[in-house]
Amino acid sequence: FDLPGVRQAGQQLLAFGEEPENLIDTLRRLGDVAAGTNTPFNELAEIYGKIRVQNQVFAEDLNQLSGRGIPVIQALADNLNVSTEEVRKLASESQIEFADIEQAFISLTAEGSKFGGLMEAQAQTIPGQVSNISDSFVRLQESLFAAIEPILQGGLSLLGATLAEVAQGFDGFDELSEAALRFQTT
């Protein structure tokens, strides 16, 4: 996952009501699941966030997650001590809440579970290391820009003021040009 994508997912989750103190853990869980299912990180964050906002899980939500290879129905069944058919029935009756989905993701990403630690393992692969290097360049650019931003701000303000003064000097230029053209044509 690239840094801008993780930031976007974090912003999405905060907009959907994720508590800032829980954000890193939630991002890690979603990242582990996304890494294990090859689901776009931001897409998964959006689905998760929408479930958070509605505070209940509909059958469509389960279908979206299951369709991405996330065994959320089985995780819910295990956590609620019911069958997968009962999970589907509960979802169709709006009897499953966000807390149940949150717990399902926790169990799916716990140490030793199917998705536990996959984001970290992915970071050790060659594509993961390339992504980490790319993220380092992004952070370097941001740091450099933050360091020179005050200088740029002052320079741009000065440039703007100078251009305004120069433009003021040309206020009568149109009239002068028009008079010169009339003089040449006569």
mmCIF file with all atom_site columns, C-alpha atoms in Angstrom:
data_model
loop_
_atom_site.group_PDB
_atom_site.id
_atom_site.type_symbol
_atom_site.label_atom_id
_atom_site.label_alt_id
_atom_site.label_comp_id
_atom_site.label_asym_id
_atom_site.label_entity_id
_atom_site.label_seq_id
_atom_site.pdbx_PDB_ins_code
_atom_site.Cartn_x
_atom_site.Cartn_y
_atom_site.Cartn_z
_atom_site.occupancy
_atom_site.B_iso_or_equiv
_atom_site.pdbx_formal_charge
_atom_site.auth_seq_id
_atom_site.auth_comp_id
_atom_site.auth_asym_id
_atom_site.auth_atom_id
_atom_site.pdbx_PDB_model_num
ATOM 1   C CA . PHE A 1 1   ? 0.000   0.000   0.000   1.00 0.00 ? 1   PHE A CA 1
ATOM 2   C CA . ASP A 1 2   ? 1.287   3.437   -0.796  1.00 0.00 ? 2   ASP A CA 1
ATOM 3   C CA . LEU A 1 3   ? 1.381   6.246   1.738   1.00 0.00 ? 3   LEU A CA 1
ATOM 4   C CA . PRO A 1 4   ? -1.148  8.486   -0.053  1.00 0.00 ? 4   PRO A CA 1
ATOM 5   C CA . GLY A 1 5   ? -3.586  5.549   -0.242  1.00 0.00 ? 5   GLY A CA 1
ATOM 6   C CA . VAL A 1 6   ? -3.205  4.769   3.453   1.00 0.00 ? 6   VAL A CA 1
ATOM 7   C CA . ARG A 1 7   ? -3.735  8.442   4.296   1.00 0.00 ? 7   ARG A CA 1
ATOM 8   C CA . GLN A 1 8   ? -6.856  8.535   2.145   1.00 0.00 ? 8   GLN A CA 1
ATOM 9   C CA . ALA A 1 9   ? -8.210  5.408   3.832   1.00 0.00 ? 9   ALA A CA 1
ATOM 10  C CA . GLY A 1 10  ? -7.467  6.932   7.236   1.00 0.00 ? 10  GLY A CA 1
ATOM 11  C CA . GLN A 1 11  ? -9.266  10.133  6.306   1.00 0.00 ? 11  GLN A CA 1
ATOM 12  C CA . GLN A 1 12  ? -12.223 8.108   5.039   1.00 0.00 ? 12  GLN A CA 1
ATOM 13  C CA . LEU A 1 13  ? -12.421 6.143   8.269   1.00 0.00 ? 13  LEU A CA 1
ATOM 14  C CA . LEU A 1 14  ? -12.226 9.299   10.387  1.00 0.00 ? 14  LEU A CA 1
ATOM 15  C CA . ALA A 1 15  ? -14.991 10.839  8.272   1.00 0.00 ? 15  ALA A CA 1
ATOM 16  C CA . PHE A 1 16  ? -17.069 7.707   8.902   1.00 0.00 ? 16  PHE A CA 1
ATOM 17  C CA . GLY A 1 17  ? -16.618 8.169   12.657  1.00 0.00 ? 17  GLY A CA 1
ATOM 18  C CA . GLU A 1 18  ? -13.590 6.031   13.494  1.00 0.00 ? 18  GLU A CA 1
ATOM 19  C CA . GLU A 1 19  ? -12.061 7.155   16.776  1.00 0.00 ? 19  GLU A CA 1
ATOM 20  C CA . PRO A 1 20  ? -8.594  8.658   16.190  1.00 0.00 ? 20  PRO A CA 1
ATOM 21  C CA . GLU A 1 21  ? -7.067  6.525   18.946  1.00 0.00 ? 21  GLU A CA 1
ATOM 22  C CA . ASN A 1 22  ? -8.293  3.360   17.169  1.00 0.00 ? 22  ASN A CA 1
ATOM 23  C CA . LEU A 1 23  ? -7.343  4.428   13.664  1.00 0.00 ? 23  LEU A CA 1
ATOM 24  C CA . ILE A 1 24  ? -3.924  2.721   13.450  1.00 0.00 ? 24  ILE A CA 1
ATOM 25  C CA . ASP A 1 25  ? -5.281  -0.620  14.668  1.00 0.00 ? 25  ASP A CA 1
ATOM 26  C CA . THR A 1 26  ? -8.235  -0.411  12.281  1.00 0.00 ? 26  THR A CA 1
ATOM 27  C CA . LEU A 1 27  ? -5.967  0.482   9.361   1.00 0.00 ? 27  LEU A CA 1
ATOM 28  C CA . ARG A 1 28  ? -3.706  -2.440  10.240  1.00 0.00 ? 28  ARG A CA 1
ATOM 29  C CA . ARG A 1 29  ? -6.631  -4.883  10.354  1.00 0.00 ? 29  ARG A CA 1
ATOM 30  C CA . LEU A 1 30  ? -8.051  -3.608  7.066   1.00 0.00 ? 30  LEU A CA 1
ATOM 31  C CA . GLY A 1 31  ? -4.567  -3.681  5.546   1.00 0.00 ? 31  GLY A CA 1
ATOM 32  C CA . ASP A 1 32  ? -4.046  -7.292  6.601   1.00 0.00 ? 32  ASP A CA 1
ATOM 33  C CA . VAL A 1 33  ? -7.377  -8.322  5.063   1.00 0.00 ? 33  VAL A CA 1
ATOM 34  C CA . ALA A 1 34  ? -6.766  -6.269  1.913   1.00 0.00 ? 34  ALA A CA 1
ATOM 35  C CA . ALA A 1 35  ? -3.312  -7.836  1.551   1.00 0.00 ? 35  ALA A CA 1
ATOM 36  C CA . GLY A 1 36  ? -4.741  -11.327 1.948   1.00 0.00 ? 36  GLY A CA 1
ATOM 37  C CA . THR A 1 37  ? -7.568  -10.846 -0.524  1.00 0.00 ? 37  THR A CA 1
ATOM 38  C CA . ASN A 1 38  ? -5.923  -8.455  -2.975  1.00 0.00 ? 38  ASN A CA 1
ATOM 39  C CA . THR A 1 39  ? -8.764  -6.004  -2.305  1.00 0.00 ? 39  THR A CA 1
ATOM 40  C CA . PRO A 1 40  ? -8.022  -2.325  -2.906  1.00 0.00 ? 40  PRO A CA 1
ATOM 41  C CA . PHE A 1 41  ? -7.319  -0.829  0.509   1.00 0.00 ? 41  PHE A CA 1
ATOM 42  C CA . ASN A 1 42  ? -9.453  2.286   0.045   1.00 0.00 ? 42  ASN A CA 1
ATOM 43  C CA . GLU A 1 43  ? -12.352 0.216   -1.252  1.00 0.00 ? 43  GLU A CA 1
ATOM 44  C CA . LEU A 1 44  ? -12.298 -1.958  1.852   1.00 0.00 ? 44  LEU A CA 1
ATOM 45  C CA . ALA A 1 45  ? -12.016 1.111   4.115   1.00 0.00 ? 45  ALA A CA 1
ATOM 46  C CA . GLU A 1 46  ? -15.066 2.614   2.422   1.00 0.00 ? 46  GLU A CA 1
ATOM 47  C CA . ILE A 1 47  ? -17.195 -0.525  2.875   1.00 0.00 ? 47  ILE A CA 1
ATOM 48  C CA . TYR A 1 48  ? -16.095 -0.843  6.501   1.00 0.00 ? 48  TYR A CA 1
ATOM 49  C CA . GLY A 1 49  ? -16.745 2.846   7.144   1.00 0.00 ? 49  GLY A CA 1
ATOM 50  C CA . LYS A 1 50  ? -20.220 2.718   5.632   1.00 0.00 ? 50  LYS A CA 1
ATOM 51  C CA . ILE A 1 51  ? -21.104 -0.220  7.860   1.00 0.00 ? 51  ILE A CA 1
ATOM 52  C CA . ARG A 1 52  ? -19.833 1.835   10.813  1.00 0.00 ? 52  ARG A CA 1
ATOM 53  C CA . VAL A 1 53  ? -22.077 4.767   9.887   1.00 0.00 ? 53  VAL A CA 1
ATOM 54  C CA . GLN A 1 54  ? -25.217 2.679   9.406   1.00 0.00 ? 54  GLN A CA 1
ATOM 55  C CA . ASN A 1 55  ? -24.340 0.685   12.580  1.00 0.00 ? 55  ASN A CA 1
ATOM 56  C CA . GLN A 1 56  ? -25.948 -2.409  11.164  1.00 0.00 ? 56  GLN A CA 1
ATOM 57  C CA . VAL A 1 57  ? -24.971 -4.978  8.621   1.00 0.00 ? 57  VAL A CA 1
ATOM 58  C CA . PHE A 1 58  ? -27.199 -5.687  5.674   1.00 0.00 ? 58  PHE A CA 1
ATOM 59  C CA . ALA A 1 59  ? -27.057 -8.731  3.423   1.00 0.00 ? 59  ALA A CA 1
ATOM 60  C CA . GLU A 1 60  ? -25.562 -6.511  0.689   1.00 0.00 ? 60  GLU A CA 1
ATOM 61  C CA . ASP A 1 61  ? -22.670 -5.589  3.006   1.00 0.00 ? 61  ASP A CA 1
ATOM 62  C CA . LEU A 1 62  ? -21.938 -9.259  3.622   1.00 0.00 ? 62  LEU A CA 1
ATOM 63  C CA . ASN A 1 63  ? -22.122 -9.906  -0.116  1.00 0.00 ? 63  ASN A CA 1
ATOM 64  C CA . GLN A 1 64  ? -19.672 -7.084  -0.850  1.00 0.00 ? 64  GLN A CA 1
ATOM 65  C CA . LEU A 1 65  ? -17.167 -8.392  1.688   1.00 0.00 ? 65  LEU A CA 1
ATOM 66  C CA . SER A 1 66  ? -17.637 -12.049 0.736   1.00 0.00 ? 66  SER A CA 1
ATOM 67  C CA . GLY A 1 67  ? -17.364 -11.193 -2.950  1.00 0.00 ? 67  GLY A CA 1
ATOM 68  C CA . ARG A 1 68  ? -13.870 -9.867  -2.252  1.00 0.00 ? 68  ARG A CA 1
ATOM 69  C CA . GLY A 1 69  ? -12.820 -13.159 -0.701  1.00 0.00 ? 69  GLY A CA 1
ATOM 70  C CA . ILE A 1 70  ? -13.257 -12.070 2.920   1.00 0.00 ? 70  ILE A CA 1
ATOM 71  C CA . PRO A 1 71  ? -14.735 -14.939 4.957   1.00 0.00 ? 71  PRO A CA 1
ATOM 72  C CA . VAL A 1 72  ? -16.732 -12.521 7.074   1.00 0.00 ? 72  VAL A CA 1
ATOM 73  C CA . ILE A 1 73  ? -19.855 -14.710 7.209   1.00 0.00 ? 73  ILE A CA 1
ATOM 74  C CA . GLN A 1 74  ? -17.888 -17.566 8.746   1.00 0.00 ? 74  GLN A CA 1
ATOM 75  C CA . ALA A 1 75  ? -16.142 -15.178 11.153  1.00 0.00 ? 75  ALA A CA 1
ATOM 76  C CA . LEU A 1 76  ? -19.497 -13.766 12.241  1.00 0.00 ? 76  LEU A CA 1
ATOM 77  C CA . ALA A 1 77  ? -20.908 -17.285 12.621  1.00 0.00 ? 77  ALA A CA 1
ATOM 78  C CA . ASP A 1 78  ? -17.957 -18.277 14.795  1.00 0.00 ? 78  ASP A CA 1
ATOM 79  C CA . ASN A 1 79  ? -18.153 -15.117 16.908  1.00 0.00 ? 79  ASN A CA 1
ATOM 80  C CA . LEU A 1 80  ? -21.942 -15.263 17.329  1.00 0.00 ? 80  LEU A CA 1
ATOM 81  C CA . ASN A 1 81  ? -22.017 -19.055 17.828  1.00 0.00 ? 81  ASN A CA 1
ATOM 82  C CA . VAL A 1 82  ? -24.528 -19.556 15.014  1.00 0.00 ? 82  VAL A CA 1
ATOM 83  C CA . SER A 1 83  ? -24.504 -21.145 11.569  1.00 0.00 ? 83  SER A CA 1
ATOM 84  C CA . THR A 1 84  ? -23.598 -19.236 8.424   1.00 0.00 ? 84  THR A CA 1
ATOM 85  C CA . GLU A 1 85  ? -27.269 -19.553 7.350   1.00 0.00 ? 85  GLU A CA 1
ATOM 86  C CA . GLU A 1 86  ? -28.279 -17.915 10.617  1.00 0.00 ? 86  GLU A CA 1
ATOM 87  C CA . VAL A 1 87  ? -25.810 -15.082 9.943   1.00 0.00 ? 87  VAL A CA 1
ATOM 88  C CA . ARG A 1 88  ? -27.459 -14.471 6.583   1.00 0.00 ? 88  ARG A CA 1
ATOM 89  C CA . LYS A 1 89  ? -30.895 -14.525 8.226   1.00 0.00 ? 89  LYS A CA 1
ATOM 90  C CA . LEU A 1 90  ? -29.755 -12.115 10.951  1.00 0.00 ? 90  LEU A CA 1
ATOM 91  C CA . ALA A 1 91  ? -28.328 -9.762  8.324   1.00 0.00 ? 91  ALA A CA 1
ATOM 92  C CA . SER A 1 92  ? -31.572 -9.856  6.317   1.00 0.00 ? 92  SER A CA 1
ATOM 93  C CA . GLU A 1 93  ? -33.395 -8.904  9.527   1.00 0.00 ? 93  GLU A CA 1
ATOM 94  C CA . SER A 1 94  ? -30.847 -6.127  10.326  1.00 0.00 ? 94  SER A CA 1
ATOM 95  C CA . GLN A 1 95  ? -29.846 -7.952  13.512  1.00 0.00 ? 95  GLN A CA 1
ATOM 96  C CA . ILE A 1 96  ? -26.076 -7.664  13.049  1.00 0.00 ? 96  ILE A CA 1
ATOM 97  C CA . GLU A 1 97  ? -24.399 -4.468  14.225  1.00 0.00 ? 97  GLU A CA 1
ATOM 98  C CA . PHE A 1 98  ? -21.135 -2.774  13.354  1.00 0.00 ? 98  PHE A CA 1
ATOM 99  C CA . ALA A 1 99  ? -19.562 -4.061  16.580  1.00 0.00 ? 99  ALA A CA 1
ATOM 100 C CA . ASP A 1 100 ? -20.086 -7.598  15.255  1.00 0.00 ? 100 ASP A CA 1
ATOM 101 C CA . ILE A 1 101 ? -18.267 -6.758  12.002  1.00 0.00 ? 101 ILE A CA 1
ATOM 102 C CA . GLU A 1 102 ? -15.504 -5.048  13.949  1.00 0.00 ? 102 GLU A CA 1
ATOM 103 C CA . GLN A 1 103 ? -15.089 -8.176  16.077  1.00 0.00 ? 103 GLN A CA 1
ATOM 104 C CA . ALA A 1 104 ? -15.090 -10.344 12.936  1.00 0.00 ? 104 ALA A CA 1
ATOM 105 C CA . PHE A 1 105 ? -12.214 -8.294  11.502  1.00 0.00 ? 105 PHE A CA 1
ATOM 106 C CA . ILE A 1 106 ? -10.379 -8.542  14.820  1.00 0.00 ? 106 ILE A CA 1
ATOM 107 C CA . SER A 1 107 ? -10.700 -12.320 14.798  1.00 0.00 ? 107 SER A CA 1
ATOM 108 C CA . LEU A 1 108 ? -9.750  -12.560 11.106  1.00 0.00 ? 108 LEU A CA 1
ATOM 109 C CA . THR A 1 109 ? -6.538  -10.608 11.748  1.00 0.00 ? 109 THR A CA 1
ATOM 110 C CA . ALA A 1 110 ? -5.506  -11.881 15.165  1.00 0.00 ? 110 ALA A CA 1
ATOM 111 C CA . GLU A 1 111 ? -2.034  -13.355 15.498  1.00 0.00 ? 111 GLU A CA 1
ATOM 112 C CA . GLY A 1 112 ? -1.958  -16.790 13.903  1.00 0.00 ? 112 GLY A CA 1
ATOM 113 C CA . SER A 1 113 ? -5.234  -16.255 12.038  1.00 0.00 ? 113 SER A CA 1
ATOM 114 C CA . LYS A 1 114 ? -5.757  -16.401 8.284   1.00 0.00 ? 114 LYS A CA 1
ATOM 115 C CA . PHE A 1 115 ? -4.951  -12.707 7.709   1.00 0.00 ? 115 PHE A CA 1
ATOM 116 C CA . GLY A 1 116 ? -2.900  -11.878 10.799  1.00 0.00 ? 116 GLY A CA 1
ATOM 117 C CA . GLY A 1 117 ? 0.321   -10.053 9.918   1.00 0.00 ? 117 GLY A CA 1
ATOM 118 C CA . LEU A 1 118 ? -0.157  -10.219 6.138   1.00 0.00 ? 118 LEU A CA 1
ATOM 119 C CA . MET A 1 119 ? 0.473   -6.518  5.594   1.00 0.00 ? 119 MET A CA 1
ATOM 120 C CA . GLU A 1 120 ? 3.802   -6.790  7.394   1.00 0.00 ? 120 GLU A CA 1
ATOM 121 C CA . ALA A 1 121 ? 4.684   -9.929  5.429   1.00 0.00 ? 121 ALA A CA 1
ATOM 122 C CA . GLN A 1 122 ? 3.764   -8.159  2.199   1.00 0.00 ? 122 GLN A CA 1
ATOM 123 C CA . ALA A 1 123 ? 6.076   -5.276  3.136   1.00 0.00 ? 123 ALA A CA 1
ATOM 124 C CA . GLN A 1 124 ? 9.000   -7.772  3.103   1.00 0.00 ? 124 GLN A CA 1
ATOM 125 C CA . THR A 1 125 ? 8.422   -8.799  -0.511  1.00 0.00 ? 125 THR A CA 1
ATOM 126 C CA . ILE A 1 126 ? 10.215  -7.035  -3.360  1.00 0.00 ? 126 ILE A CA 1
ATOM 127 C CA . PRO A 1 127 ? 7.070   -5.095  -4.420  1.00 0.00 ? 127 PRO A CA 1
ATOM 128 C CA . GLY A 1 128 ? 6.485   -4.231  -0.767  1.00 0.00 ? 128 GLY A CA 1
ATOM 129 C CA . GLN A 1 129 ? 10.044  -2.972  -0.349  1.00 0.00 ? 129 GLN A CA 1
ATOM 130 C CA . VAL A 1 130 ? 9.752   -0.911  -3.549  1.00 0.00 ? 130 VAL A CA 1
ATOM 131 C CA . SER A 1 131 ? 6.526   0.578   -2.185  1.00 0.00 ? 131 SER A CA 1
ATOM 132 C CA . ASN A 1 132 ? 8.272   1.388   1.106   1.00 0.00 ? 132 ASN A CA 1
ATOM 133 C CA . ILE A 1 133 ? 11.096  3.139   -0.773  1.00 0.00 ? 133 ILE A CA 1
ATOM 134 C CA . SER A 1 134 ? 8.521   5.090   -2.773  1.00 0.00 ? 134 SER A CA 1
ATOM 135 C CA . ASP A 1 135 ? 6.804   6.090   0.472   1.00 0.00 ? 135 ASP A CA 1
ATOM 136 C CA . SER A 1 136 ? 10.165  7.261   1.816   1.00 0.00 ? 136 SER A CA 1
ATOM 137 C CA . PHE A 1 137 ? 10.526  9.541   -1.212  1.00 0.00 ? 137 PHE A CA 1
ATOM 138 C CA . VAL A 1 138 ? 7.022   10.916  -0.605  1.00 0.00 ? 138 VAL A CA 1
ATOM 139 C CA . ARG A 1 139 ? 7.889   11.649  3.041   1.00 0.00 ? 139 ARG A CA 1
ATOM 140 C CA . LEU A 1 140 ? 11.178  13.264  1.931   1.00 0.00 ? 140 LEU A CA 1
ATOM 141 C CA . GLN A 1 141 ? 9.342   15.494  -0.552  1.00 0.00 ? 141 GLN A CA 1
ATOM 142 C CA . GLU A 1 142 ? 6.839   16.480  2.119   1.00 0.00 ? 142 GLU A CA 1
ATOM 143 C CA . SER A 1 143 ? 9.622   17.278  4.596   1.00 0.00 ? 143 SER A CA 1
ATOM 144 C CA . LEU A 1 144 ? 11.523  19.344  2.047   1.00 0.00 ? 144 LEU A CA 1
ATOM 145 C CA . PHE A 1 145 ? 8.423   21.223  1.043   1.00 0.00 ? 145 PHE A CA 1
ATOM 146 C CA . ALA A 1 146 ? 7.540   21.900  4.685   1.00 0.00 ? 146 ALA A CA 1
ATOM 147 C CA . ALA A 1 147 ? 11.063  23.280  5.223   1.00 0.00 ? 147 ALA A CA 1
ATOM 148 C CA . ILE A 1 148 ? 10.976  25.623  2.226   1.00 0.00 ? 148 ILE A CA 1
ATOM 149 C CA . GLU A 1 149 ? 7.282   26.506  2.382   1.00 0.00 ? 149 GLU A CA 1
ATOM 150 C CA . PRO A 1 150 ? 7.816   29.729  4.418   1.00 0.00 ? 150 PRO A CA 1
ATOM 151 C CA . ILE A 1 151 ? 10.430  30.883  1.910   1.00 0.00 ? 151 ILE A CA 1
ATOM 152 C CA . LEU A 1 152 ? 8.149   30.053  -1.026  1.00 0.00 ? 152 LEU A CA 1
ATOM 153 C CA . GLN A 1 153 ? 5.218   31.762  0.680   1.00 0.00 ? 153 GLN A CA 1
ATOM 154 C CA . GLY A 1 154 ? 7.219   34.959  1.139   1.00 0.00 ? 154 GLY A CA 1
ATOM 155 C CA . GLY A 1 155 ? 8.614   34.797  -2.391  1.00 0.00 ? 155 GLY A CA 1
ATOM 156 C CA . LEU A 1 156 ? 5.205   34.205  -3.936  1.00 0.00 ? 156 LEU A CA 1
ATOM 157 C CA . SER A 1 157 ? 3.709   37.087  -1.954  1.00 0.00 ? 157 SER A CA 1
ATOM 158 C CA . LEU A 1 158 ? 6.524   39.372  -3.130  1.00 0.00 ? 158 LEU A CA 1
ATOM 159 C CA . LEU A 1 159 ? 6.116   38.190  -6.728  1.00 0.00 ? 159 LEU A CA 1
ATOM 160 C CA . GLY A 1 160 ? 2.366   38.820  -6.575  1.00 0.00 ? 160 GLY A CA 1
ATOM 161 C CA . ALA A 1 161 ? 2.851   42.331  -5.213  1.00 0.00 ? 161 ALA A CA 1
ATOM 162 C CA . THR A 1 162 ? 5.518   43.094  -7.833  1.00 0.00 ? 162 THR A CA 1
ATOM 163 C CA . LEU A 1 163 ? 3.307   41.868  -10.672 1.00 0.00 ? 163 LEU A CA 1
ATOM 164 C CA . ALA A 1 164 ? 0.427   43.982  -9.359  1.00 0.00 ? 164 ALA A CA 1
ATOM 165 C CA . GLU A 1 165 ? 2.685   47.065  -9.383  1.00 0.00 ? 165 GLU A CA 1
ATOM 166 C CA . VAL A 1 166 ? 3.903   46.308  -12.908 1.00 0.00 ? 166 VAL A CA 1
ATOM 167 C CA . ALA A 1 167 ? 0.317   45.808  -14.075 1.00 0.00 ? 167 ALA A CA 1
ATOM 168 C CA . GLN A 1 168 ? -0.629  49.154  -12.539 1.00 0.00 ? 168 GLN A CA 1
ATOM 169 C CA . GLY A 1 169 ? 2.129   50.766  -14.587 1.00 0.00 ? 169 GLY A CA 1
ATOM 170 C CA . PHE A 1 170 ? 0.466   49.474  -17.737 1.00 0.00 ? 170 PHE A CA 1
ATOM 171 C CA . ASP A 1 171 ? -3.027  50.775  -16.869 1.00 0.00 ? 171 ASP A CA 1
ATOM 172 C CA . GLY A 1 172 ? -2.770  53.586  -19.412 1.00 0.00 ? 172 GLY A CA 1
ATOM 173 C CA . PHE A 1 173 ? -0.941  51.455  -21.949 1.00 0.00 ? 173 PHE A CA 1
ATOM 174 C CA . ASP A 1 174 ? -4.122  50.521  -23.873 1.00 0.00 ? 174 ASP A CA 1
ATOM 175 C CA . GLU A 1 175 ? -4.986  54.158  -24.455 1.00 0.00 ? 175 GLU A CA 1
ATOM 176 C CA . LEU A 1 176 ? -1.402  54.941  -25.499 1.00 0.00 ? 176 LEU A CA 1
ATOM 177 C CA . SER A 1 177 ? -1.356  51.982  -27.911 1.00 0.00 ? 177 SER A CA 1
ATOM 178 C CA . GLU A 1 178 ? -4.663  53.026  -29.421 1.00 0.00 ? 178 GLU A CA 1
ATOM 179 C CA . ALA A 1 179 ? -3.412  56.596  -29.928 1.00 0.00 ? 179 ALA A CA 1
ATOM 180 C CA . ALA A 1 180 ? -0.206  55.307  -31.564 1.00 0.00 ? 180 ALA A CA 1
ATOM 181 C CA . LEU A 1 181 ? -2.219  53.120  -33.943 1.00 0.00 ? 181 LEU A CA 1
ATOM 182 C CA . ARG A 1 182 ? -4.436  56.084  -34.927 1.00 0.00 ? 182 ARG A CA 1
ATOM 183 C CA . PHE A 1 183 ? -1.356  58.212  -35.516 1.00 0.00 ? 183 PHE A CA 1
ATOM 184 C CA . GLN A 1 184 ? 0.210   55.559  -37.799 1.00 0.00 ? 184 GLN A CA 1
ATOM 185 C CA . THR A 1 185 ? -2.935  55.118  -39.872 1.00 0.00 ? 185 THR A CA 1
ATOM 186 C CA . THR A 1 186 ? -3.345  58.840  -40.548 1.00 0.00 ? 186 THR A CA 1
#
